[in-house]
Coordinates of C-alpha atoms in Angstrom, one line a residue:
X1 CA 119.6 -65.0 -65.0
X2 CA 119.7 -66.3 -61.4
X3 CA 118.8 -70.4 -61.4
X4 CA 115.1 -71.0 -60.3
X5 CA 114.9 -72.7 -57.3
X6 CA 111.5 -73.7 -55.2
X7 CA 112.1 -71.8 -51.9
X8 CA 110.9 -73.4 -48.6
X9 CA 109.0 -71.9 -46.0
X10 CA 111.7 -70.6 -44.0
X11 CA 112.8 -68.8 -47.5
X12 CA 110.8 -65.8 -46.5
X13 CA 111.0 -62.9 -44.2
X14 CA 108.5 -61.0 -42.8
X15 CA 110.0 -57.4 -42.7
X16 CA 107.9 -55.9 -39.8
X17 CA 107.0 -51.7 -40.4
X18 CA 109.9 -50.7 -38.2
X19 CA 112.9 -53.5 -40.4
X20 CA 112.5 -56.0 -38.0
X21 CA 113.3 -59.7 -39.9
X22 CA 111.2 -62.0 -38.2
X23 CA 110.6 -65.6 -39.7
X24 CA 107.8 -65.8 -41.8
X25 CA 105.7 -68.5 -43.5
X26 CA 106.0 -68.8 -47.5
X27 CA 104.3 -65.9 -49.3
X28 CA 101.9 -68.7 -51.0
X29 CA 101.1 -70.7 -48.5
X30 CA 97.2 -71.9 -48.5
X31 CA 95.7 -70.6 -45.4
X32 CA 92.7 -72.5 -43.6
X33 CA 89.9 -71.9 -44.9
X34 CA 87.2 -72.5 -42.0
X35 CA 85.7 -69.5 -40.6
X36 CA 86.4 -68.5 -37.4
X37 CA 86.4 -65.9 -34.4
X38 CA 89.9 -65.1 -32.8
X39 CA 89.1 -67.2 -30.2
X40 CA 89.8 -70.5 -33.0
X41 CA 85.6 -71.1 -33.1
X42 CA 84.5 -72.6 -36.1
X43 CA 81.1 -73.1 -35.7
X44 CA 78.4 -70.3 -37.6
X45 CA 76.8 -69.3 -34.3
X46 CA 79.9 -68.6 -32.5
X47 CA 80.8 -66.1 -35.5
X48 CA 77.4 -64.6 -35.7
X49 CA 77.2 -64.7 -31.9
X50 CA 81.2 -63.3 -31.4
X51 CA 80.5 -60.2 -33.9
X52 CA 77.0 -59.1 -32.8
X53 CA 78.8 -58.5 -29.0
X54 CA 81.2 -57.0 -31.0
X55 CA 79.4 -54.3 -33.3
X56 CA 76.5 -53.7 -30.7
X57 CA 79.5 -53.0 -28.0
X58 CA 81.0 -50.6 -30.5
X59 CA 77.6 -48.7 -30.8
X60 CA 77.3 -48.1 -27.3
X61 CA 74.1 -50.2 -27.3
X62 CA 72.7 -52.5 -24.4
X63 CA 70.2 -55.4 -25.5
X64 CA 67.1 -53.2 -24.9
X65 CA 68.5 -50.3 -27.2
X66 CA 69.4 -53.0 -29.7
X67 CA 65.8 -54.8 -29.7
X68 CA 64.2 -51.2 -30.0
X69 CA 65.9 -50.2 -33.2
X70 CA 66.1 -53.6 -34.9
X71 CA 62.4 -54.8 -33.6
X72 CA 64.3 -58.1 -32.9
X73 CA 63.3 -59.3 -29.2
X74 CA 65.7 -58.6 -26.5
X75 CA 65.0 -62.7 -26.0
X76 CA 66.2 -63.7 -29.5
X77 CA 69.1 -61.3 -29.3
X78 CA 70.2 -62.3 -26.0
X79 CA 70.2 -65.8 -27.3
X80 CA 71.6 -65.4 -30.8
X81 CA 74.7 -63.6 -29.0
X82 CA 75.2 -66.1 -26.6
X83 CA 75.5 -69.1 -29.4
X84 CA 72.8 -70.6 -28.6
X85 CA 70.4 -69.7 -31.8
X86 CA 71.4 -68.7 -35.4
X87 CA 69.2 -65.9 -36.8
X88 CA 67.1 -66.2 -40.2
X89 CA 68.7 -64.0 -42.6
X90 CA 65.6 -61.7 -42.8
X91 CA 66.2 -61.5 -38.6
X92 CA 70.2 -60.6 -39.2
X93 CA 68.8 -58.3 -42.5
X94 CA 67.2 -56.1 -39.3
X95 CA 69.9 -56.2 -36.8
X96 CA 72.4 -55.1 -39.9
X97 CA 70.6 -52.1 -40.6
X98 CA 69.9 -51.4 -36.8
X99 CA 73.4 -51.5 -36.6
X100 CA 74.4 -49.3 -40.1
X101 CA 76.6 -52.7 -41.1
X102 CA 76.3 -55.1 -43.9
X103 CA 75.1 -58.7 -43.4
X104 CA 78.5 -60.0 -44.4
X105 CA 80.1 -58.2 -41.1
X106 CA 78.5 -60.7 -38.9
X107 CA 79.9 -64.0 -41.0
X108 CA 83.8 -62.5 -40.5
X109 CA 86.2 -61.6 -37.8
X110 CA 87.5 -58.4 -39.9
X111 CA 86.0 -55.3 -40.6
X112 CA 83.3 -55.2 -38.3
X113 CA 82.1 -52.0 -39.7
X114 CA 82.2 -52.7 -43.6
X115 CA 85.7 -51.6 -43.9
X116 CA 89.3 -52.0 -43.2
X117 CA 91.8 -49.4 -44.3
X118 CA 95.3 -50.6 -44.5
X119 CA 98.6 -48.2 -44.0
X120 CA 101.8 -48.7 -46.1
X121 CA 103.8 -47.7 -43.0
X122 CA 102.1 -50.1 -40.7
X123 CA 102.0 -53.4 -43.7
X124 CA 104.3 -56.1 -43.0
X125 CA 105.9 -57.5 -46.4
X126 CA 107.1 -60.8 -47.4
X127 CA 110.6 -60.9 -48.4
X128 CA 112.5 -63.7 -50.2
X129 CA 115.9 -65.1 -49.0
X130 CA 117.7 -63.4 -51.4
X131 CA 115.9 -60.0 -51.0
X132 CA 115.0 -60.2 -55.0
X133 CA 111.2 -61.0 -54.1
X134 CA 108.8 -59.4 -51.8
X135 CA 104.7 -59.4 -51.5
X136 CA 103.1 -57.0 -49.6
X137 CA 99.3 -58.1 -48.8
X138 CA 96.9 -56.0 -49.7
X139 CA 93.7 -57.9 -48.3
X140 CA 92.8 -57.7 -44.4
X141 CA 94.0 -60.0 -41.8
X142 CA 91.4 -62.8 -41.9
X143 CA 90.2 -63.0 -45.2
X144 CA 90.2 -66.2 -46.3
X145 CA 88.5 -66.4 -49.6
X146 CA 91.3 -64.8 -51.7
X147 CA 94.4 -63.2 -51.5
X148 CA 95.5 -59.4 -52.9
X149 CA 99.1 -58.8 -53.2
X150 CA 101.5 -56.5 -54.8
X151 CA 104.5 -57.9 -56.0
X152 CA 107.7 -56.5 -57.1
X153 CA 110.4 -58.7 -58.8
X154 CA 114.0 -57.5 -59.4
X155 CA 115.9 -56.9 -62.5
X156 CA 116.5 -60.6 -64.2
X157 CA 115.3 -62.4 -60.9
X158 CA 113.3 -65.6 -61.0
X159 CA 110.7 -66.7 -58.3
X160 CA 109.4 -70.5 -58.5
X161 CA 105.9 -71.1 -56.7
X162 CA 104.8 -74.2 -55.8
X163 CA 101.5 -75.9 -57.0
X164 CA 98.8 -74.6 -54.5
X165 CA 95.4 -76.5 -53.7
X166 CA 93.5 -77.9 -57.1
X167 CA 90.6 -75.2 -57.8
X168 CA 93.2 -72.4 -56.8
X169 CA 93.2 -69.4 -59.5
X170 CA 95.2 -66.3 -59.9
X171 CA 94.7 -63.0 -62.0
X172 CA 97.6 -60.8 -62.3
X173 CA 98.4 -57.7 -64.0
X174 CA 101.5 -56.2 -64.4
X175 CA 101.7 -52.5 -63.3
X176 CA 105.4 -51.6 -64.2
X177 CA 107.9 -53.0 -66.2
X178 CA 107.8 -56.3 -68.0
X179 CA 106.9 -60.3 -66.3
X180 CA 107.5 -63.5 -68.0
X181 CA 105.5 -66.6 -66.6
X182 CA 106.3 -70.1 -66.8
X183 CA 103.3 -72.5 -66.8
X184 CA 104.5 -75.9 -67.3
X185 CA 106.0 -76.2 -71.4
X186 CA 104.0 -72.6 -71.5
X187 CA 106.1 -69.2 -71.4
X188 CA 103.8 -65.7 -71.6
X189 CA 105.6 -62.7 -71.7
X190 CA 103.6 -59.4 -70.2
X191 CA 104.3 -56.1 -70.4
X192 CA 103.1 -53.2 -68.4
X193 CA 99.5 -53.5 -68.3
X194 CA 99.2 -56.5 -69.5
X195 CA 97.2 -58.7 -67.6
X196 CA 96.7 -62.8 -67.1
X197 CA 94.4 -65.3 -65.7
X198 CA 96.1 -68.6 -64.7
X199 CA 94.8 -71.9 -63.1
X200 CA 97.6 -71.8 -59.8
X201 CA 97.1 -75.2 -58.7
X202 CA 100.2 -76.3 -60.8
X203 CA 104.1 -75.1 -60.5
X204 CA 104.9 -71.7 -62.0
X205 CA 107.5 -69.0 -62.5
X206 CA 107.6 -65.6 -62.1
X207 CA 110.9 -64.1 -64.3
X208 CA 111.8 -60.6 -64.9
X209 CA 113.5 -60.1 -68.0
X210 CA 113.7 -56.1 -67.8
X211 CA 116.6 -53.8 -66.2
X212 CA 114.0 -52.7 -63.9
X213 CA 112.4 -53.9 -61.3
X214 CA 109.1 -55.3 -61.9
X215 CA 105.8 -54.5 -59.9
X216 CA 102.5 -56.4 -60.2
X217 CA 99.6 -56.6 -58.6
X218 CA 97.5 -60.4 -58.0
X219 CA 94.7 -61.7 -56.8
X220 CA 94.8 -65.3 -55.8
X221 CA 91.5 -67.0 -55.4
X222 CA 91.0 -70.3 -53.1
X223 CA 88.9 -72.8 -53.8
X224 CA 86.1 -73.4 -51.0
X225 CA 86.8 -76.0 -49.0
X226 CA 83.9 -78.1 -47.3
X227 CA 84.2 -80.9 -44.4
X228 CA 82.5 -84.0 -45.5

């Protein structure tokens, strides 16, 4: 049984699609949790703003076509792209369906169209120091509300995460081979198919106690944060 030690950020690899080891940030790190454009904006009507350009570019659609499908004014459109008004939900409700979209595609910088699909062979993975521990993500770039990753733990490996932000949850279910989990004085050993909620925001340990290696799947789930 190897010793558990808490890795640091520079612990981690990120193995790029074609083996390239490039630095990478600790596979549990908390991201920000402010929404945002690519451009760094923060503020609601930049976003809204940001992805209406966006989706009404990728439908081919000037302002005019826009206000005729939606029967939103070319006035309000013009001025709820360019920042300077945020629309009522009923007015966004329109545009959506204009558009084909969900609501929710305007309040995100990913899947502008509902969707993201996301390719094994083009998925950068996380992989420990040691190359006993990896995470690939399983979520799209830019979601910021949780975190969906497949793990896969070696043969009699140990992997020690540190305490993540207070509110932070995890449900994991183990889809081959057998996981123990350390939680403080607790110890729950899973086997395949087994399956665990956990409050995160406290030290745990990931062991595998099987002569193979270990794959599960979790979802981490961040507590919202709001500026005071």
């Amino acid at each position: 049984m190897h010793t558990a030690t808490q890795l640091a950020r520079t612990d981690f690899q990120e193995v790029e699609p074609a083996g390239e080891h490039v630095p990478a940030a600790h596979l549990h790190a908390v991201v920000s949790r402010s929404v945002g454009t690519a451009e760094g904006k923060s503020d609601i009507e930049d976003v809204v703003a940001h992805n209406l350009a966006r989706l009404r570019a990728l439908h081919h659609l000037s302002l005019d076509g826009l206000a005729r499908k939606s029967g939103v004014s070319r006035a309000m459109l013009a001025q709820i792209e360019s920042g300077r008004s945020v629309p009522t939900i009923r007015v966004l409700q329109r545009i959506a369906a204009a558009l084909q979209v969900s609501v929710s595609a305007f309040l995100r910088d990913f899947a502008p169209q509902g969707y993201a699909v996301l390719p094994l062979h083009a998925s950068p993975r996380l992989v420990s120091g040691n190359g006993q521990f990896s995470s690939r993500a399983l979520q799209p770039a830019g979601e910021r509300r949780f975190e969906f990753q497949a793990l896969t733990l070696a043969t009699q490996a140990t992997e020690s995460i540190a305490a993540q932000l207070p509110g932070t949850q995890k449900n994991l279910v183990v889809s081959h081979g057998v996981l123990e989990i350390s939680m403080n004085s607790h110890r729950q050993l899973l086997s395949t198919g087994d399956a665990i909620f956990f409050d995160a925001d406290q030290p745990h340990t990931f062991y595998n106690p099987g002569q193979f290696d270990t794959i599960a799947y979790v979802v981490t789930q961040h507590p919202e944060v709001r500026s005071v």
